[in-house]
Amino acid sequence: MTSILLKSPTLNAPTVRQLSNGLTIVAEQMPVEAVNLNLWLNVGSAIESDEINGMAHFLEHMVFKGTPRLANGEFERLIEERGAVTNAATSQEYTHYYITTAPKDFAELAPLQLDVVLNPTIADDAFERERLVILEEIRRSEDNPRRRTFYRAMETCFESLPYRRPVLGPTSVVESLTSQQMRDFHSYWYRPQAMSAVVVGNLPVEELIDIVEEGFSQSTSFNTQLRVQNSQFFIPEAPLQTLFAENMSMKAYNKRDW
């Protein structure tokens, strides 16, 4: 039995490619009639300060409110008319965005996904409308006994760590956030060095990688400069600063030529 297991082919054999701009692409061809592109960012409530708690989740909503290329609602229309799906989520340590399409549509729809993530307009009027949606989401979560119990448990267990903060943020903070703060937050954190693009489906691996790389190049042409007016709220507090420093040191160590 052991010999049979050892001779069995590997079920998953992804190709990992890191681009010169720091973006990591993980790709694998799979025998399913679909392609999924999932963009993972090292951005969540754990990197927020108390003054902007809830910003990462709020930004996840605003990403879908238009870009210089796509009007508000156009991205969803183009996705849905091809029978594709899209969604997103925010947690303590990550934000991710995904689309699932037919293989024949992937080359056309993947650049749209990259565009909305990298180039959100974050218009003032759309920001104010979406703030009301976020506040209602907070109210509904506080009305849910299971969620409320979870929040209190996190506050108690992680009293000295950033995990004590709710992903949605408190009402008082969300009410005080500004659209300029969000534009700064996006410019500071939504960079290729903090992103991984995972793409799997029934297309050749090199084709999957080429589509993502080309789409990323097109999208970043709109966002080539870091435009941050005030980054003081974007610096992780001490415990995570230590973890980030150790993580970067390990990455530098692994890149050495031996």
XYZ file of N, CA and C in Angstrom:
774
model
N 0.830 -1.205 0.000
C 0.000 0.000 0.000
C 0.868 1.260 0.000
N 1.958 1.232 0.809
C 2.840 2.396 0.882
C 3.463 2.694 -0.466
N 3.930 1.660 -1.163
C 4.572 1.878 -2.459
C 3.594 2.449 -3.472
N 2.341 1.993 -3.406
C 1.334 2.515 -4.324
C 1.104 3.993 -4.076
N 1.013 4.375 -2.801
C 0.809 5.777 -2.461
C 1.984 6.633 -2.905
N 3.177 6.145 -2.738
C 4.363 6.911 -3.112
C 4.451 7.121 -4.612
N 3.906 6.185 -5.393
C 3.979 6.299 -6.838
C 2.821 7.102 -7.427
N 1.839 7.432 -6.595
C 0.689 8.192 -7.086
C 1.108 9.598 -7.491
N 0.539 10.144 -8.558
C 0.910 11.492 -8.989
C 0.456 12.553 -7.980
N 1.193 13.634 -7.937
C 0.839 14.740 -7.060
C -0.474 15.365 -7.522
N -1.391 15.575 -6.599
C -2.692 16.124 -6.958
C -2.591 17.581 -7.357
N -1.731 18.321 -6.684
C -1.579 19.750 -6.955
C -0.113 20.076 -7.179
N 0.163 20.758 -8.279
C 1.535 21.144 -8.590
C 1.536 22.565 -9.148
N 1.249 23.555 -8.315
C 1.167 24.938 -8.809
C 2.529 25.497 -9.204
N 2.497 26.407 -10.150
C 3.683 27.157 -10.549
C 3.662 28.506 -9.841
N 4.773 28.855 -9.192
C 4.869 30.120 -8.468
C 5.839 31.020 -9.200
N 5.394 32.222 -9.519
C 6.212 33.176 -10.265
C 6.164 34.525 -9.550
N 7.321 35.100 -9.268
C 7.357 36.436 -8.669
C 7.873 37.419 -9.701
N 7.099 38.457 -9.962
C 7.460 39.459 -10.950
C 8.442 40.460 -10.361
N 9.074 41.229 -11.231
C 10.066 42.205 -10.778
C 9.464 43.284 -9.889
N 8.148 43.538 -10.018
C 7.502 44.560 -9.190
C 7.085 44.031 -7.822
N 7.332 42.741 -7.558
C 7.016 42.166 -6.256
C 5.759 41.332 -6.231
N 4.926 41.397 -7.283
C 3.696 40.613 -7.324
C 4.026 39.123 -7.424
N 3.359 38.317 -6.599
C 3.503 36.862 -6.649
C 2.300 36.267 -7.361
N 2.557 35.432 -8.372
C 1.491 34.752 -9.107
C 1.618 33.248 -8.861
N 0.523 32.638 -8.434
C 0.463 31.189 -8.243
C -0.554 30.659 -9.253
N -0.122 29.764 -10.152
C -0.999 29.318 -11.235
C -0.961 27.806 -11.371
N -2.116 27.262 -11.759
C -2.191 25.822 -12.007
C -3.337 25.531 -12.968
N -3.071 24.675 -13.934
C -4.136 24.222 -14.830
C -4.867 23.062 -14.178
N -6.197 23.140 -14.199
C -7.018 22.088 -13.613
C -8.108 21.700 -14.609
N -8.508 20.440 -14.644
C -9.485 19.954 -15.637
C -10.924 20.290 -15.254
N -11.206 21.570 -15.116
C -12.575 22.037 -14.854
C -12.872 23.156 -15.843
N -14.123 23.263 -16.261
C -14.460 24.266 -17.268
C -14.737 25.622 -16.626
N -13.730 26.133 -15.939
C -13.821 27.438 -15.291
C -12.409 27.897 -14.972
N -12.270 29.190 -14.732
C -11.012 29.767 -14.252
C -11.349 30.700 -13.098
N -10.617 30.565 -12.016
C -10.794 31.440 -10.850
C -9.528 32.253 -10.633
N -9.708 33.568 -10.520
C -8.611 34.473 -10.164
C -8.920 35.051 -8.801
N -8.029 34.830 -7.857
C -8.216 35.304 -6.488
C -7.037 36.197 -6.119
N -7.321 37.447 -5.823
C -6.286 38.408 -5.439
C -6.261 38.532 -3.926
N -5.132 38.199 -3.327
C -4.977 38.249 -1.870
C -4.038 39.390 -1.513
N -4.468 40.224 -0.578
C -3.646 41.342 -0.112
C -3.379 41.190 1.376
N -2.163 41.527 1.794
C -1.787 41.454 3.210
C -2.315 42.677 3.959
N -3.615 42.875 3.874
C -4.248 44.062 4.455
C -5.531 43.627 5.144
N -5.644 43.906 6.423
C -6.853 43.619 7.173
C -6.917 44.496 8.405
N -7.841 44.195 9.282
C -8.015 45.054 10.460
C -6.806 45.030 11.386
N -5.966 43.996 11.297
C -4.810 43.907 12.195
C -3.764 44.978 11.922
N -3.752 45.538 10.714
C -2.756 46.575 10.424
C -3.323 47.986 10.630
N -4.570 48.070 11.025
C -5.176 49.380 11.254
C -4.809 49.915 12.630
N -4.877 51.227 12.778
C -4.811 51.841 14.097
C -6.233 52.031 14.600
N -6.368 52.348 15.880
C -7.706 52.571 16.436
C -8.424 53.695 15.702
N -7.649 54.692 15.217
C -8.251 55.874 14.583
C -8.917 55.557 13.243
N -8.514 54.465 12.605
C -9.112 54.127 11.303
C -9.646 52.700 11.289
N -9.973 52.147 12.450
C -10.480 50.779 12.526
C -11.745 50.636 11.687
N -11.711 49.700 10.757
C -12.803 49.491 9.822
C -12.492 49.949 8.411
N -11.344 50.594 8.223
C -10.984 51.135 6.912
C -10.800 50.044 5.868
N -10.122 48.948 6.214
C -9.856 47.893 5.232
C -11.163 47.303 4.698
N -12.124 47.066 5.587
C -13.416 46.527 5.164
C -14.206 47.546 4.347
N -14.200 48.793 4.780
C -14.886 49.865 4.055
C -14.305 49.981 2.645
N -12.983 49.916 2.531
C -12.331 50.004 1.226
C -12.726 48.835 0.336
N -12.875 47.664 0.907
C -13.312 46.506 0.114
C -14.635 46.813 -0.592
N -15.539 47.505 0.094
C -16.802 47.904 -0.532
C -16.566 48.932 -1.643
N -15.705 49.905 -1.375
C -15.507 51.012 -2.313
C -14.771 50.604 -3.579
N -14.046 49.488 -3.519
C -13.337 49.000 -4.701
C -14.297 48.760 -5.867
N -15.547 48.427 -5.551
C -16.518 48.101 -6.594
C -17.338 49.311 -7.050
N -16.917 50.513 -6.679
C -17.709 51.713 -6.993
C -17.144 52.524 -8.147
N -16.377 51.900 -9.018
C -15.924 52.578 -10.222
C -14.445 52.898 -10.238
N -13.901 53.010 -11.462
C -12.502 53.372 -11.699
C -12.490 54.421 -12.811
N -11.312 54.979 -13.134
C -11.267 55.892 -14.284
C -11.732 55.245 -15.588
N -11.616 53.926 -15.691
C -12.043 53.211 -16.901
C -13.474 52.709 -16.824
N -13.934 52.350 -15.632
C -15.224 51.688 -15.452
C -16.127 52.533 -14.564
N -17.308 52.841 -15.055
C -18.273 53.587 -14.256
C -18.811 52.699 -13.136
N -19.384 53.323 -12.126
C -19.984 52.603 -11.019
C -21.039 51.627 -11.536
N -20.880 50.336 -11.225
C -21.807 49.306 -11.657
C -21.427 48.620 -12.954
N -20.511 49.195 -13.717
C -20.160 48.613 -15.017
C -19.394 47.305 -14.864
N -18.527 47.231 -13.870
C -17.764 46.002 -13.645
C -18.699 44.821 -13.404
N -19.662 44.995 -12.483
C -20.604 43.912 -12.192
C -21.420 43.543 -13.426
N -21.819 44.537 -14.218
C -22.609 44.255 -15.422
C -21.809 43.409 -16.406
N -20.557 43.776 -16.639
C -19.720 43.044 -17.589
C -19.438 41.624 -17.107
N -19.285 41.457 -15.798
C -19.053 40.130 -15.232
C -20.303 39.260 -15.370
N -21.433 39.818 -14.971
C -22.665 39.015 -14.918
C -23.205 38.677 -16.298
N -22.991 39.544 -17.303
C -23.532 39.228 -18.621
C -22.775 38.076 -19.277
N -21.604 37.724 -18.739
C -20.867 36.545 -19.215
C -21.137 35.314 -18.350
N -22.023 35.463 -17.362
C -22.305 34.344 -16.471
C -21.213 34.102 -15.446
N -20.301 35.058 -15.271
C -19.226 34.945 -14.286
C -19.715 35.453 -12.930
N -18.926 35.198 -11.895
C -19.270 35.665 -10.551
C -18.072 36.377 -9.942
N -18.357 37.278 -9.012
C -17.298 38.018 -8.322
C -17.733 38.286 -6.895
N -16.764 38.382 -6.001
C -17.064 38.718 -4.607
C -15.759 39.077 -3.911
N -15.866 39.418 -2.624
C -14.685 39.835 -1.867
C -14.951 39.621 -0.389
N -13.888 39.677 0.417
C -14.024 39.524 1.867
C -12.823 40.165 2.549
N -13.039 40.585 3.788
C -11.973 41.179 4.605
C -11.916 40.467 5.944
N -10.711 40.204 6.428
C -10.523 39.586 7.735
C -9.464 40.374 8.505
N -8.940 39.775 9.563
C -7.924 40.478 10.341
C -6.627 40.672 9.563
N -6.233 39.667 8.778
C -4.907 39.691 8.164
C -4.927 39.723 6.644
N -6.088 39.751 6.031
C -6.115 39.761 4.572
C -7.392 40.410 4.067
N -7.307 40.837 2.813
C -8.480 41.179 2.019
C -8.325 40.412 0.712
N -9.405 39.843 0.202
C -9.264 39.139 -1.072
C -10.454 39.423 -1.973
N -10.179 39.396 -3.278
C -11.171 39.654 -4.321
C -11.055 38.533 -5.352
N -12.201 38.052 -5.846
C -12.101 36.967 -6.815
C -13.147 37.095 -7.908
N -12.827 36.477 -9.039
C -13.793 36.247 -10.106
C -13.653 34.792 -10.547
N -14.774 34.209 -10.981
C -14.779 32.875 -11.586
C -15.475 33.002 -12.929
N -14.776 32.622 -13.990
C -15.278 32.805 -15.342
C -15.135 31.517 -16.149
N -15.773 31.494 -17.309
C -15.496 30.439 -18.285
C -14.092 30.677 -18.851
N -13.359 29.620 -19.196
C -12.004 29.804 -19.732
C -11.950 30.758 -20.927
N -12.956 30.701 -21.812
C -12.933 31.536 -23.015
C -13.083 33.025 -22.694
N -13.610 33.359 -21.500
C -13.826 34.761 -21.128
C -12.736 35.314 -20.222
N -11.832 34.455 -19.768
C -10.895 34.886 -18.726
C -9.981 36.013 -19.186
N -9.470 35.947 -20.404
C -8.538 36.971 -20.893
C -9.195 38.350 -20.951
N -10.506 38.387 -21.143
C -11.216 39.664 -21.217
C -11.631 40.181 -19.839
N -12.002 39.269 -18.929
C -12.543 39.699 -17.642
C -11.478 39.889 -16.559
N -10.377 39.162 -16.628
C -9.339 39.296 -15.599
C -8.795 40.720 -15.488
N -8.508 41.416 -16.603
C -8.028 42.805 -16.470
C -9.037 43.730 -15.789
N -10.333 43.432 -15.919
C -11.344 44.247 -15.245
C -11.243 44.079 -13.732
N -11.028 42.829 -13.288
C -10.870 42.569 -11.858
C -9.661 43.301 -11.304
N -8.564 43.277 -12.035
C -7.353 43.965 -11.599
C -7.557 45.477 -11.580
N -8.299 45.986 -12.548
C -8.546 47.423 -12.615
C -9.314 47.919 -11.398
N -10.384 47.225 -11.009
C -11.179 47.701 -9.883
C -10.402 47.631 -8.572
N -9.527 46.634 -8.428
C -8.752 46.504 -7.194
C -7.647 47.558 -7.120
N -7.006 47.831 -8.245
C -5.846 48.727 -8.233
C -6.187 50.195 -8.436
N -7.339 50.480 -9.034
C -7.637 51.869 -9.418
C -9.024 52.358 -9.010
N -9.467 52.092 -7.786
C -10.790 52.588 -7.402
C -10.806 54.116 -7.345
N -11.888 54.708 -7.830
C -12.001 56.163 -7.827
C -12.168 56.710 -6.412
N -12.942 56.022 -5.594
C -13.264 56.459 -4.224
C -13.784 57.893 -4.251
N -14.823 58.108 -5.035
C -15.433 59.428 -5.146
C -16.125 59.800 -3.842
N -16.140 61.089 -3.533
C -16.689 61.552 -2.262
C -18.156 61.175 -2.097
N -18.968 61.363 -3.140
C -20.394 61.079 -3.015
C -20.659 59.588 -2.840
N -19.922 58.750 -3.580
C -20.076 57.301 -3.432
C -19.611 56.851 -2.048
N -18.578 57.496 -1.538
C -18.054 57.187 -0.205
C -19.127 57.431 0.855
N -19.803 58.567 0.767
C -20.829 58.898 1.755
C -22.015 57.944 1.666
N -22.402 57.554 0.462
C -23.507 56.596 0.328
C -23.130 55.246 0.920
N -21.910 54.800 0.649
C -21.500 53.481 1.129
C -21.274 53.480 2.641
N -20.951 54.635 3.213
C -20.786 54.705 4.665
C -22.083 54.247 5.369
N -23.223 54.635 4.806
C -24.503 54.244 5.388
C -24.690 52.729 5.333
N -24.224 52.114 4.259
C -24.299 50.656 4.134
C -23.446 49.990 5.211
N -22.231 50.510 5.424
C -21.324 49.944 6.434
C -21.921 50.093 7.828
N -22.474 51.251 8.127
C -23.065 51.486 9.450
C -24.232 50.542 9.706
N -25.020 50.283 8.672
C -26.117 49.325 8.824
C -25.572 47.917 9.045
N -24.482 47.576 8.373
C -23.864 46.259 8.571
C -23.366 46.112 10.003
N -22.802 47.185 10.565
C -22.346 47.158 11.959
C -23.533 46.965 12.898
N -24.620 47.693 12.658
C -25.808 47.568 13.515
C -26.360 46.146 13.472
N -26.404 45.566 12.288
C -26.935 44.205 12.162
C -26.028 43.192 12.868
N -24.714 43.400 12.803
C -23.799 42.478 13.481
C -23.945 42.566 14.992
N -24.201 43.766 15.503
C -24.389 43.935 16.945
C -25.721 43.347 17.405
N -26.667 43.179 16.486
C -27.950 42.556 16.819
C -27.886 41.035 16.771
N -26.737 40.502 16.323
C -26.565 39.059 16.205
C -25.840 38.548 17.457
N -26.498 37.756 18.313
C -25.863 37.311 19.571
C -24.555 36.564 19.354
N -24.489 35.743 18.326
C -23.270 34.972 18.085
C -22.112 35.890 17.720
N -22.374 36.860 16.839
C -21.308 37.794 16.473
C -20.906 38.663 17.656
N -21.892 39.115 18.440
C -21.576 39.969 19.574
C -20.725 39.218 20.598
N -21.040 37.952 20.812
C -20.236 37.130 21.714
C -18.811 36.977 21.190
N -18.685 36.772 19.874
C -17.357 36.640 19.264
C -16.547 37.920 19.458
N -17.161 39.082 19.227
C -16.455 40.355 19.388
C -15.957 40.533 20.819
N -16.826 40.230 21.800
C -16.420 40.400 23.195
C -15.288 39.431 23.546
N -15.349 38.214 22.991
C -14.291 37.239 23.257
C -12.956 37.709 22.675
N -12.975 38.273 21.467
C -11.747 38.772 20.839
C -11.172 39.935 21.638
N -12.022 40.821 22.116
C -11.550 41.948 22.926
C -10.876 41.462 24.202
N -11.414 40.405 24.787
C -10.875 39.876 26.041
C -9.584 39.095 25.816
N -9.581 38.229 24.806
C -8.437 37.350 24.576
C -7.227 38.080 23.995
N -7.469 39.123 23.205
C -6.375 39.822 22.529
C -6.300 41.279 22.981
N -6.364 41.464 24.267
C -6.424 42.813 24.841
C -5.259 43.688 24.392
N -4.071 43.097 24.217
C -2.873 43.871 23.872
C -2.434 43.682 22.432
N -3.245 43.033 21.622
C -2.901 42.786 20.231
C -3.963 43.383 19.309
N -3.614 43.689 18.071
C -4.571 44.336 17.164
C -5.775 43.469 16.801
N -5.735 42.160 17.107
C -6.873 41.298 16.821
C -8.074 41.618 17.705
N -7.880 42.491 18.691
C -8.998 42.895 19.548
C -10.004 43.748 18.794
N -9.559 44.351 17.703
C -10.441 45.272 16.985
C -11.366 44.529 16.029
N -12.617 44.933 15.913
C -13.533 44.285 14.970
C -13.177 44.645 13.534
N -13.370 43.713 12.633
C -13.074 43.955 11.221
C -13.951 45.078 10.669
N -15.214 45.116 11.076
C -16.122 46.153 10.590
C -15.808 47.525 11.163
N -15.144 47.551 12.315
C -14.873 48.816 12.983
C -16.052 49.266 13.823
N -15.812 50.134 14.814
C -16.911 50.669 15.615
C -17.634 51.796 14.889
N -18.876 51.998 15.234
C -19.684 53.031 14.593
C -19.027 54.408 14.681
N -18.501 54.748 15.852
C -17.931 56.085 16.055
C -16.758 56.356 15.124
N -15.961 55.331 14.832
C -14.808 55.510 13.949
C -15.251 55.582 12.495
N -16.118 54.675 12.087
C -16.586 54.666 10.698
C -17.284 55.979 10.356
N -17.993 56.554 11.311
C -18.664 57.831 11.074
C -17.675 58.962 10.843
N -16.444 58.815 11.339
C -15.456 59.897 11.237
C -14.456 59.723 10.104
N -14.462 58.577 9.421
C -13.506 58.352 8.330
C -13.792 59.284 7.163
N -12.728 59.632 6.410
C -12.883 60.507 5.252
C -12.449 59.782 3.981
N -12.956 60.260 2.866
C -12.596 59.651 1.587
C -11.110 59.838 1.285
N -10.527 60.954 1.694
C -9.095 61.164 1.461
C -8.256 60.180 2.269
N -8.672 59.899 3.510
C -7.980 58.878 4.291
C -8.000 57.539 3.558
N -9.145 57.227 2.954
C -9.246 55.944 2.244
C -8.373 55.925 0.998
N -8.318 57.014 0.260
C -7.445 57.071 -0.917
C -5.984 56.893 -0.496
N -5.610 57.512 0.613
C -4.253 57.352 1.131
C -3.996 55.907 1.558
N -4.962 55.327 2.248
C -4.838 53.947 2.719
C -4.646 52.999 1.536
N -5.429 53.201 0.487
C -5.312 52.358 -0.703
C -3.936 52.513 -1.344
N -3.473 53.738 -1.512
C -2.163 53.960 -2.132
C -1.037 53.348 -1.311
N -1.201 53.354 0.001
C -0.142 52.864 0.879
C -0.066 51.336 0.897
N -1.228 50.661 0.895
C -1.248 49.217 1.104
C -1.503 48.399 -0.158
N -2.206 48.920 -1.147
C -2.538 48.118 -2.327
C -1.427 48.224 -3.367
N -0.305 47.617 -3.015
C 0.868 47.612 -3.886
C 1.249 46.177 -4.222
N 1.937 45.960 -5.342
C 2.226 44.584 -5.768
C 3.023 43.778 -4.754
N 3.867 44.445 -3.967
C 4.660 43.716 -2.973
C 3.791 43.076 -1.899
N 2.577 43.590 -1.728
C 1.680 43.077 -0.691
C 0.557 42.234 -1.287
N 0.719 41.805 -2.550
C -0.349 41.092 -3.244
C 0.126 39.738 -3.763
N -0.804 38.796 -3.770
C -0.593 37.504 -4.438
C -1.799 37.238 -5.322
N -1.550 36.853 -6.561
C -2.616 36.515 -7.502
C -2.606 35.011 -7.705
N -3.671 34.350 -7.283
C -3.787 32.899 -7.415
C -4.797 32.617 -8.514
N -4.358 31.894 -9.550
C -5.228 31.663 -10.706
C -5.177 30.186 -11.088
N -6.343 29.555 -11.106
C -6.433 28.130 -11.434
C -7.605 27.919 -12.388
N -7.457 26.945 -13.268
C -8.535 26.640 -14.192
C -8.022 25.961 -15.441
N -8.908 25.774 -16.402
C -8.590 24.962 -17.571
C -8.007 25.791 -18.718
N -6.856 26.397 -18.443
C -6.027 27.040 -19.449
C -4.573 26.695 -19.131
N -3.692 26.684 -20.125
C -2.279 26.398 -19.850
C -1.706 27.369 -18.821
N -0.810 26.874 -17.997
C -0.253 27.680 -16.909
C 0.375 28.971 -17.418
N 1.163 28.893 -18.456
C 1.828 30.099 -18.954
C 0.818 31.112 -19.485
N -0.270 30.628 -20.052
C -1.311 31.536 -20.526
C -1.990 32.231 -19.347
N -2.259 31.486 -18.292
C -2.845 32.072 -17.088
C -1.940 33.175 -16.528
N -0.653 32.868 -16.439
C 0.296 33.840 -15.889
C 0.401 35.059 -16.793
N 0.477 34.838 -18.098
C 0.606 35.955 -19.033
C -0.605 36.886 -18.964
N -1.792 36.327 -18.835
C -3.008 37.143 -18.772
C -2.994 38.014 -17.518
N -2.618 37.424 -16.381
C -2.566 38.194 -15.132
C -1.475 39.250 -15.192
N -0.307 38.875 -15.702
C 0.800 39.833 -15.771
C 0.466 41.003 -16.695
N -0.113 40.711 -17.852
C -0.466 41.767 -18.786
C -1.572 42.650 -18.213
N -2.568 42.034 -17.596
C -3.641 42.809 -16.987
C -3.142 43.694 -15.863
N -2.197 43.183 -15.095
C -1.623 43.972 -14.014
C -0.840 45.149 -14.568
N -0.100 44.937 -15.643
C 0.666 46.028 -16.262
C -0.257 47.125 -16.771
N -1.369 46.750 -17.380
C -2.328 47.732 -17.877
C -2.949 48.528 -16.737
N -3.278 47.853 -15.648
C -3.956 48.508 -14.537
C -3.028 49.423 -13.757
N -1.783 49.009 -13.568
C -0.871 49.833 -12.779
C -0.404 51.057 -13.549
N -0.663 51.121 -14.846
C -0.317 52.335 -15.587
C -1.140 53.524 -15.105
N -2.279 53.235 -14.459
C -3.113 54.291 -13.889
C -2.634 54.696 -12.500
N -1.840 53.844 -11.861
C -1.522 54.045 -10.450
C -0.036 53.814 -10.218
N 0.788 54.648 -10.818
C 2.230 54.420 -10.798
C 2.941 55.140 -9.655
N 2.272 56.059 -8.991
C 2.911 56.806 -7.927
C 2.206 56.562 -6.606
N 3.002 56.537 -5.536
C 2.463 56.408 -4.197
C 2.030 57.792 -3.732
N 0.717 57.972 -3.566
C 0.180 59.284 -3.217
C -0.451 59.208 -1.832
N 0.329 59.507 -0.829
C -0.156 59.450 0.541
C 0.087 60.786 1.208
N -0.981 61.424 1.650
C -0.850 62.714 2.305
C -0.474 62.559 3.774
N -0.954 61.495 4.415
C -0.691 61.311 5.839
C -0.691 59.830 6.149
N 0.494 59.271 6.414
C 0.610 57.824 6.619
C 0.718 57.449 8.095
N 0.540 58.415 9.010
C 0.751 58.106 10.419
C -0.209 57.034 10.933
N -1.427 56.966 10.349
C -2.401 55.992 10.816
C -2.184 54.618 10.197
N -1.245 54.475 9.274
C -1.073 53.224 8.555
C 0.087 52.395 9.100
N 0.735 52.874 10.139
C 1.872 52.161 10.709
C 1.362 51.177 11.759
N 1.599 49.863 11.602
C 1.113 48.890 12.585
C 1.665 49.170 13.973
N 0.881 48.839 14.999
C 1.355 49.049 16.358
C 2.456 48.060 16.693
N 3.101 48.245 17.828
C 4.360 47.571 18.156
C 4.376 46.064 17.939
N 3.411 45.287 18.460
C 3.506 43.825 18.273
C 3.594 43.404 16.824
N 2.784 44.028 15.941
C 2.827 43.656 14.533
C 4.041 44.234 13.835
N 4.535 45.394 14.298
C 5.772 45.919 13.732
C 6.891 44.897 13.893
N 6.938 44.268 15.058
C 7.959 43.244 15.310
C 7.769 42.052 14.387
N 6.515 41.598 14.235
C 6.242 40.458 13.364
C 6.587 40.772 11.916
N 6.226 41.982 11.448
C 6.525 42.368 10.072
C 8.028 42.421 9.846
N 8.768 42.966 10.828
C 10.216 43.068 10.692
C 10.844 41.680 10.585
N 10.377 40.742 11.416
C 10.895 39.380 11.370
C 10.554 38.721 10.041
N 9.349 38.974 9.526
C 8.925 38.391 8.263
C 9.775 38.901 7.105
N 10.045 40.211 7.076
C 10.860 40.787 6.014
C 12.295 40.279 6.094
N 12.808 40.106 7.312
C 14.171 39.580 7.471
C 14.262 38.160 6.932
N 13.226 37.351 7.186
C 13.222 35.982 6.700
C 13.136 35.949 5.178
N 12.334 36.850 4.567
C 12.248 36.897 3.110
C 13.601 37.266 2.506
N 14.288 38.243 3.120
C 15.603 38.643 2.624
C 16.592 37.491 2.743
N 16.494 36.736 3.845
C 17.377 35.589 4.065
C 17.144 34.528 2.992
N 15.894 34.251 2.686
C 15.568 33.219 1.712
C 16.002 33.578 0.297
N 16.140 34.896 0.004
C 16.507 35.336 -1.338
C 18.029 35.323 -1.561
N 18.802 35.059 -0.508
C 20.253 35.059 -0.661
C 20.702 33.928 -1.572
N 21.793 34.198 -2.287
C 22.378 33.162 -3.153
C 23.309 32.281 -2.345
N 23.012 31.016 -2.303
C 23.842 30.084 -1.534
C 24.641 29.217 -2.491
